[in-house]
Short mmCIF file of C-alpha atoms (C1' of nucleotides) in Angstrom, two decimals:
data_model
loop_
_atom_site.label_atom_id
_atom_site.label_comp_id
_atom_site.label_asym_id
_atom_site.label_seq_id
_atom_site.Cartn_x
_atom_site.Cartn_y
_atom_site.Cartn_z
CA MET A 1 72.10 83.82 23.22
CA ASN A 2 69.58 86.20 21.10
CA LEU A 3 68.89 83.20 19.01
CA ALA A 4 68.03 80.66 21.98
CA LYS A 5 65.93 83.68 23.55
CA MET A 6 64.47 84.57 20.42
CA GLN A 7 63.72 80.70 19.77
CA ALA A 8 62.20 80.33 22.98
CA VAL A 9 59.97 83.38 22.47
CA MET A 10 58.70 82.00 19.08
CA SER A 11 57.73 78.62 20.27
CA ARG A 12 56.06 80.06 23.53
CA ARG A 13 54.02 82.40 21.34
CA PHE A 14 52.97 79.83 18.80
CA ASP A 15 51.74 77.95 21.88
CA GLY A 16 48.28 79.19 20.59
CA LEU A 17 48.41 76.57 18.46
CA SER A 18 47.47 74.19 21.14
CA VAL A 19 43.99 74.82 20.73
CA HIS A 20 43.59 72.55 17.81
CA GLY A 21 45.51 70.32 19.77
CA ILE A 22 49.01 70.32 18.01
CA GLY A 23 52.34 71.95 18.89
CA PHE A 24 54.63 73.96 16.82
CA THR A 25 56.37 71.21 15.13
CA ASP A 26 53.54 69.52 14.42
CA PHE A 27 52.21 72.15 12.86
CA ALA A 28 55.50 72.13 10.36
CA ILE A 29 55.01 68.88 9.47
CA LEU A 30 51.41 69.10 8.47
CA TYR A 31 52.82 72.40 6.42
CA LEU A 32 55.45 70.98 4.90
CA ILE A 33 53.60 67.53 3.62
CA HIS A 34 50.82 69.75 2.53
CA GLN A 35 53.01 71.37 0.26
CA ALA A 36 55.18 68.64 -1.06
CA PRO A 37 54.68 67.89 -4.49
CA GLY A 38 51.70 65.04 -4.47
CA GLY A 39 50.93 66.27 -0.92
CA ARG A 40 53.11 63.20 0.35
CA LEU A 41 57.17 63.25 1.74
CA ARG A 42 59.20 60.56 2.55
CA ARG A 43 59.99 60.24 6.23
CA THR A 44 63.96 61.21 5.48
CA ASP A 45 62.99 64.35 3.25
CA LEU A 46 60.69 65.49 6.12
CA ALA A 47 63.36 64.81 8.39
CA GLU A 48 65.77 66.97 6.50
CA LYS A 49 63.31 69.92 5.79
CA ALA A 50 61.99 70.30 9.47
CA GLY A 51 65.67 70.21 10.58
CA LEU A 52 64.91 66.95 12.97
CA THR A 53 66.70 63.58 12.51
CA ALA A 54 64.91 60.28 11.36
CA SER A 55 64.49 59.42 14.63
CA GLY A 56 63.00 62.77 15.28
CA ILE A 57 60.35 61.95 12.72
CA THR A 58 59.36 58.99 13.90
CA ARG A 59 58.80 59.82 17.20
CA MET A 60 57.09 63.09 16.21
CA LEU A 61 54.89 61.17 13.87
CA LEU A 62 53.85 57.98 16.01
CA PRO A 63 51.16 60.34 18.05
CA MET A 64 50.29 62.01 14.84
CA GLU A 65 49.43 58.68 13.32
CA LYS A 66 47.56 57.37 16.34
CA THR A 67 45.35 60.48 16.34
CA GLY A 68 44.75 60.43 12.69
CA LEU A 69 46.36 63.25 11.48
CA VAL A 70 48.90 61.75 9.13
CA ALA A 71 49.04 58.32 7.83
CA ARG A 72 51.72 56.23 6.14
CA GLU A 73 51.77 55.35 2.29
CA ALA A 74 53.84 52.50 1.04
CA SER A 75 56.10 53.28 -2.14
CA GLU A 76 55.79 51.09 -4.76
CA ARG A 77 59.28 51.70 -5.76
CA ASP A 78 61.28 51.05 -2.76
CA ALA A 79 60.27 48.74 -0.09
CA ARG A 80 62.64 50.80 2.22
CA VAL A 81 60.61 53.96 2.23
CA SER A 82 57.39 55.01 3.57
CA TYR A 83 55.30 58.20 2.69
CA ALA A 84 53.91 60.50 5.40
CA VAL A 85 50.24 61.77 3.81
CA LEU A 86 47.68 64.13 5.44
CA THR A 87 44.50 61.93 6.49
CA PRO A 88 41.41 64.29 5.97
CA ALA A 89 41.24 64.98 9.42
CA GLY A 90 45.05 66.10 8.94
CA ARG A 91 44.06 68.60 6.35
CA ARG A 92 41.13 70.09 8.28
CA ILE A 93 43.16 70.57 11.63
CA PHE A 94 46.23 72.29 9.52
CA GLU A 95 43.61 74.67 7.44
CA GLU A 96 42.22 75.41 11.10
CA ALA A 97 45.80 75.87 12.56
CA LYS A 98 46.55 77.95 9.70
CA GLU A 99 44.60 80.75 10.67
CA THR A 100 45.50 80.80 13.98
CA ALA A 101 49.21 80.81 12.57
CA ASN A 102 48.86 83.76 10.41
CA ALA A 103 47.09 85.50 13.21
CA ILE A 104 50.19 84.73 15.48
CA ALA A 105 52.48 85.84 13.26
CA LYS A 106 50.82 89.22 11.91
CA GLU A 107 50.71 89.80 15.93
CA ILE A 108 54.31 89.34 16.12
CA LEU A 109 55.16 91.17 13.19
CA PRO A 110 55.01 94.96 12.86
CA ALA A 111 52.65 96.10 10.37
CA ASP A 112 55.28 98.41 9.08
CA ILE A 113 56.16 96.60 5.80
CA THR A 114 59.64 97.62 5.83
CA ARG A 115 60.51 95.87 8.77
CA ASN A 116 59.22 92.68 7.26
CA GLN A 117 60.59 92.98 4.40
CA SER A 118 64.24 93.18 6.34
CA LEU A 119 63.03 89.73 8.21
CA THR A 120 62.51 87.94 5.06
CA GLU A 121 65.71 89.30 4.02
CA LEU A 122 67.74 88.28 6.67
CA PHE A 123 66.36 84.77 6.56
CA LYS A 124 67.34 84.58 3.09
CA LEU A 125 70.68 85.79 4.16
CA LEU A 126 70.95 83.44 7.04
CA GLY A 127 70.10 80.57 4.19
CA THR A 128 72.55 81.33 2.18
CA THR A 129 75.60 81.68 5.26
CA ILE A 130 74.77 78.47 6.39
CA MET B 1 60.46 75.85 9.67
CA ASN B 2 63.53 78.12 8.82
CA LEU B 3 63.69 78.90 12.25
CA ALA B 4 63.97 75.72 13.68
CA LYS B 5 66.28 74.46 11.47
CA MET B 6 68.72 77.25 11.67
CA GLN B 7 68.77 76.47 15.30
CA ALA B 8 69.22 72.91 14.57
CA VAL B 9 72.38 74.03 12.46
CA MET B 10 73.37 76.56 14.82
CA SER B 11 73.85 74.15 17.88
CA ARG B 12 74.77 71.35 15.35
CA ARG B 13 77.76 73.38 14.17
CA PHE B 14 78.73 74.45 18.00
CA ASP B 15 79.16 70.87 18.88
CA GLY B 16 82.58 71.81 18.54
CA LEU B 17 82.48 72.94 22.33
CA SER B 18 82.03 69.34 23.88
CA VAL B 19 86.12 69.22 23.47
CA HIS B 20 85.69 71.35 26.37
CA GLY B 21 82.96 69.37 27.95
CA ILE B 22 80.24 71.33 27.58
CA GLY B 23 77.62 72.23 25.41
CA PHE B 24 75.86 75.45 23.76
CA THR B 25 73.87 76.16 26.81
CA ASP B 26 76.34 75.74 29.09
CA PHE B 27 78.63 77.80 27.29
CA ALA B 28 76.01 80.47 27.06
CA ILE B 29 75.75 80.34 30.92
CA LEU B 30 79.13 80.95 31.15
CA TYR B 31 79.12 83.65 28.84
CA LEU B 32 75.94 85.29 30.84
CA ILE B 33 77.73 84.87 34.10
CA HIS B 34 81.03 86.14 33.24
CA GLN B 35 79.94 89.53 31.59
CA ALA B 36 77.11 90.30 34.30
CA PRO B 37 77.78 93.08 36.47
CA GLY B 38 79.87 92.15 39.38
CA GLY B 39 80.28 88.53 37.86
CA ARG B 40 77.40 86.70 39.33
CA LEU B 41 73.77 86.54 38.34
CA ARG B 42 70.32 85.69 40.05
CA ARG B 43 69.20 82.39 38.97
CA THR B 44 65.73 83.96 37.81
CA ASP B 45 67.65 86.91 35.64
CA LEU B 46 70.18 84.10 34.19
CA ALA B 47 66.80 82.08 33.00
CA GLU B 48 65.26 85.14 31.48
CA LYS B 49 68.55 85.79 29.93
CA ALA B 50 69.28 82.69 28.69
CA GLY B 51 65.59 81.98 27.49
CA LEU B 52 64.75 79.09 30.14
CA THR B 53 62.46 78.58 32.99
CA ALA B 54 63.82 78.92 36.35
CA SER B 55 63.48 75.16 36.36
CA GLY B 56 65.39 74.71 33.61
CA ILE B 57 68.06 76.63 35.11
CA THR B 58 68.04 74.72 38.21
CA ARG B 59 68.46 71.46 35.95
CA MET B 60 71.45 72.82 33.60
CA LEU B 61 73.15 74.42 36.97
CA LEU B 62 73.21 71.22 38.82
CA PRO B 63 75.89 68.87 36.85
CA MET B 64 77.81 72.27 36.17
CA GLU B 65 77.92 72.75 40.20
CA LYS B 66 79.07 68.87 40.59
CA THR B 67 81.89 69.25 38.28
CA GLY B 68 83.07 73.04 39.58
CA LEU B 69 82.35 75.15 36.99
CA VAL B 70 79.68 77.52 38.71
CA ALA B 71 79.12 77.92 42.52
CA ARG B 72 76.17 79.41 44.53
CA GLU B 73 76.55 82.36 46.54
CA ALA B 74 73.95 83.48 49.05
CA SER B 75 72.14 87.26 48.53
CA GLU B 76 72.94 89.07 51.86
CA ARG B 77 69.59 90.82 51.13
CA ASP B 78 67.37 88.07 50.28
CA ALA B 79 67.49 84.75 51.71
CA ARG B 80 65.64 83.48 48.82
CA VAL B 81 67.91 84.37 45.93
CA SER B 82 71.01 82.62 45.35
CA TYR B 83 73.43 84.14 42.55
CA ALA B 84 75.35 81.96 40.12
CA VAL B 85 79.03 82.80 40.20
CA LEU B 86 82.07 81.45 38.13
CA THR B 87 84.83 79.28 40.03
CA PRO B 88 88.20 79.37 38.91
CA ALA B 89 88.03 76.36 36.72
CA GLY B 90 84.72 77.46 35.29
CA ARG B 91 86.41 81.08 34.16
CA ARG B 92 89.09 78.63 32.39
CA ILE B 93 87.11 76.85 30.69
CA PHE B 94 85.05 79.98 29.47
CA GLU B 95 88.16 81.42 28.36
CA GLU B 96 89.14 78.21 26.30
CA ALA B 97 85.62 77.64 24.95
CA LYS B 98 85.54 81.04 23.92
CA GLU B 99 88.25 80.76 21.47
CA THR B 100 86.39 77.71 20.17
CA ALA B 101 83.38 79.59 19.97
CA ASN B 102 84.95 82.47 17.61
CA ALA B 103 86.47 79.85 15.64
CA ILE B 104 83.13 78.74 14.73
CA ALA B 105 81.35 82.21 14.52
CA LYS B 106 83.98 83.30 12.00
CA GLU B 107 83.69 80.61 10.09
CA ILE B 108 79.61 79.97 9.98
CA LEU B 109 79.74 84.14 9.24
CA PRO B 110 81.09 85.30 6.14
CA ALA B 111 83.75 87.48 5.99
CA ASP B 112 82.34 90.32 3.72
CA ILE B 113 81.38 92.80 6.69
CA THR B 114 78.11 94.01 5.26
CA ARG B 115 76.55 90.46 5.73
CA ASN B 116 77.86 90.66 8.64
CA GLN B 117 76.57 94.17 9.72
CA SER B 118 73.07 93.19 8.57
CA LEU B 119 72.88 89.96 10.59
CA THR B 120 73.43 91.59 13.80
CA GLU B 121 71.16 94.69 12.78
CA LEU B 122 68.57 91.86 12.18
CA PHE B 123 69.16 90.89 15.59
CA LYS B 124 68.50 94.20 17.17
CA LEU B 125 65.20 94.48 14.85
CA LEU B 126 64.26 91.29 16.38
CA GLY B 127 64.83 92.43 19.49
CA THR B 128 62.89 95.42 19.57
CA THR B 129 59.80 93.91 17.62
CA ILE B 130 59.33 90.25 19.86
"C1'" DT C 1 74.56 36.41 -8.82
"C1'" DT C 2 76.28 37.25 -4.89
"C1'" DG C 3 78.30 39.98 -1.67
"C1'" DA C 4 79.90 45.02 -0.11
"C1'" DA C 5 78.30 49.15 0.92
"C1'" DG C 6 74.42 52.51 1.36
"C1'" DT C 7 70.22 54.35 2.68
"C1'" DA C 8 65.41 54.18 5.13
"C1'" DC C 9 63.39 53.64 8.85
"C1'" DT C 10 62.95 52.15 14.07
"C1'" DT C 11 64.31 51.17 18.61
"C1'" DG C 12 66.75 51.74 23.58
"C1'" DA C 13 68.97 54.70 26.23
"C1'" DC C 14 70.09 59.22 27.14
"C1'" DT C 15 69.68 64.97 27.76
"C1'" DA C 16 67.37 68.75 27.86
"C1'" DC C 17 64.19 70.84 28.88
"C1'" DT C 18 58.67 72.59 30.24
"C1'" DC C 19 54.63 73.00 33.30
"C1'" DA C 20 52.44 72.25 37.87
"C1'" DA C 21 52.67 72.33 42.57
"C1'" DG C 22 55.53 72.77 46.56
"C1'" DT C 23 58.26 74.98 49.99
"C1'" DA C 24 60.54 78.99 51.79
"C1'" DT C 25 61.16 84.14 52.29
"C1'" DA C 26 59.97 88.69 51.47
"C1'" DT C 27 56.78 93.12 51.31
"C1'" DG C 28 52.88 96.15 51.70
"C1'" DG C 29 48.69 97.43 53.79
"C1'" DC C 30 45.66 97.22 57.48
"C1'" DG D 1 52.45 92.51 64.14
"C1'" DC D 2 49.87 89.84 60.78
"C1'" DC D 3 47.98 88.17 56.75
"C1'" DA D 4 47.64 88.12 51.59
"C1'" DT D 5 49.86 88.51 47.88
"C1'" DA D 6 54.29 88.22 45.06
"C1'" DT D 7 58.90 86.16 44.27
"C1'" DA D 8 62.77 82.63 43.97
"C1'" DC D 9 63.92 78.74 43.78
"C1'" DT D 10 63.43 73.11 43.72
"C1'" DT D 11 61.13 68.96 42.41
"C1'" DG D 12 57.93 65.24 40.36
"C1'" DA D 13 56.19 63.71 35.94
"C1'" DG D 14 55.92 64.43 31.11
"C1'" DT D 15 57.78 66.04 26.24
"C1'" DA D 16 60.78 66.71 22.33
"C1'" DG D 17 64.10 65.60 20.66
"C1'" DT D 18 69.42 63.40 20.21
"C1'" DC D 19 73.04 59.52 18.97
"C1'" DA D 20 73.93 54.56 18.22
"C1'" DA D 21 72.98 50.27 17.05
"C1'" DG D 22 69.98 47.23 14.77
"C1'" DT D 23 66.63 45.53 10.66
"C1'" DA D 24 65.03 45.55 6.28
"C1'" DC D 25 65.90 46.64 2.04
"C1'" DT D 26 68.42 48.17 -2.22
"C1'" DT D 27 72.11 48.94 -5.60
"C1'" DC D 28 76.28 48.62 -8.31
"C1'" DA D 29 80.49 46.31 -9.22
"C1'" DA D 30 83.19 42.10 -10.06
#
DNA sequence: TTGAAGTACTTGACTACTCAAGTATATGGC
DNA sequence: GCCATATACTTGAGTAGTCAAGTACTTCAA
């Protein structure tokens, strides 16, 4: 229950990203592509990292391709895979949204560093147990 | 990102509840009604506790009313509110599903108590900061 | 070198929500 | 007593996913 509520509160808070015309998941996707080696990610890997299914990624990326935030790039080695890359517009929106996201994160997390630390520690913990 | 993934993994794990014919949110709803004082909850309060909107509750409860897990109870004082209560069938299913949920939770959480403790502590922490 | 099994992705049909607007009732100040 | 404002809930339309099935390609072993 706490988890569901927490999740609900989190994504509600990050609604501030909508000023950039993107949602929380879109931001996550831009982030993941941005920091991937070579600035590109196979859709399958993107799905795994974002905690979605492959079909979820197809559907999320469709409007993002239409509005020109991300683009497809074929693989030279494997005709099945297509990479997701950021367009210049996508990079720009991501940088802007990152500022907003950071501001929101700072607002949510207390200034108190010890708390912040236990938070990251907690996430680490959850990462290992799941 | 971690949060989204964690949430995804969690609800995937709790798919085991489907043997009882209910999902994770349904279980949460049964739980919340069950442990409410008087065994009943205003739909609004249920929404707040479950981290949903009022309309989300309306839609979740609709099939649960049809299959006879929960029922409506009018308020004597306020004609606007209707309480959600468990039917005998709902109570039975809840008790059965609780066993399953506990088993899943034990499987997910490590036997190590210190970890478990920091987990609950973390949740407490998040409760205060959000 | 071919065919069986596996992987990457898309699509159709569905679920579980959300928000905005609407209905019904309650409350508090005048 | 009556109106403005607020609260509880429902409903229509839309979004963000899921799963199962299908297509296209790859790999590997006989």
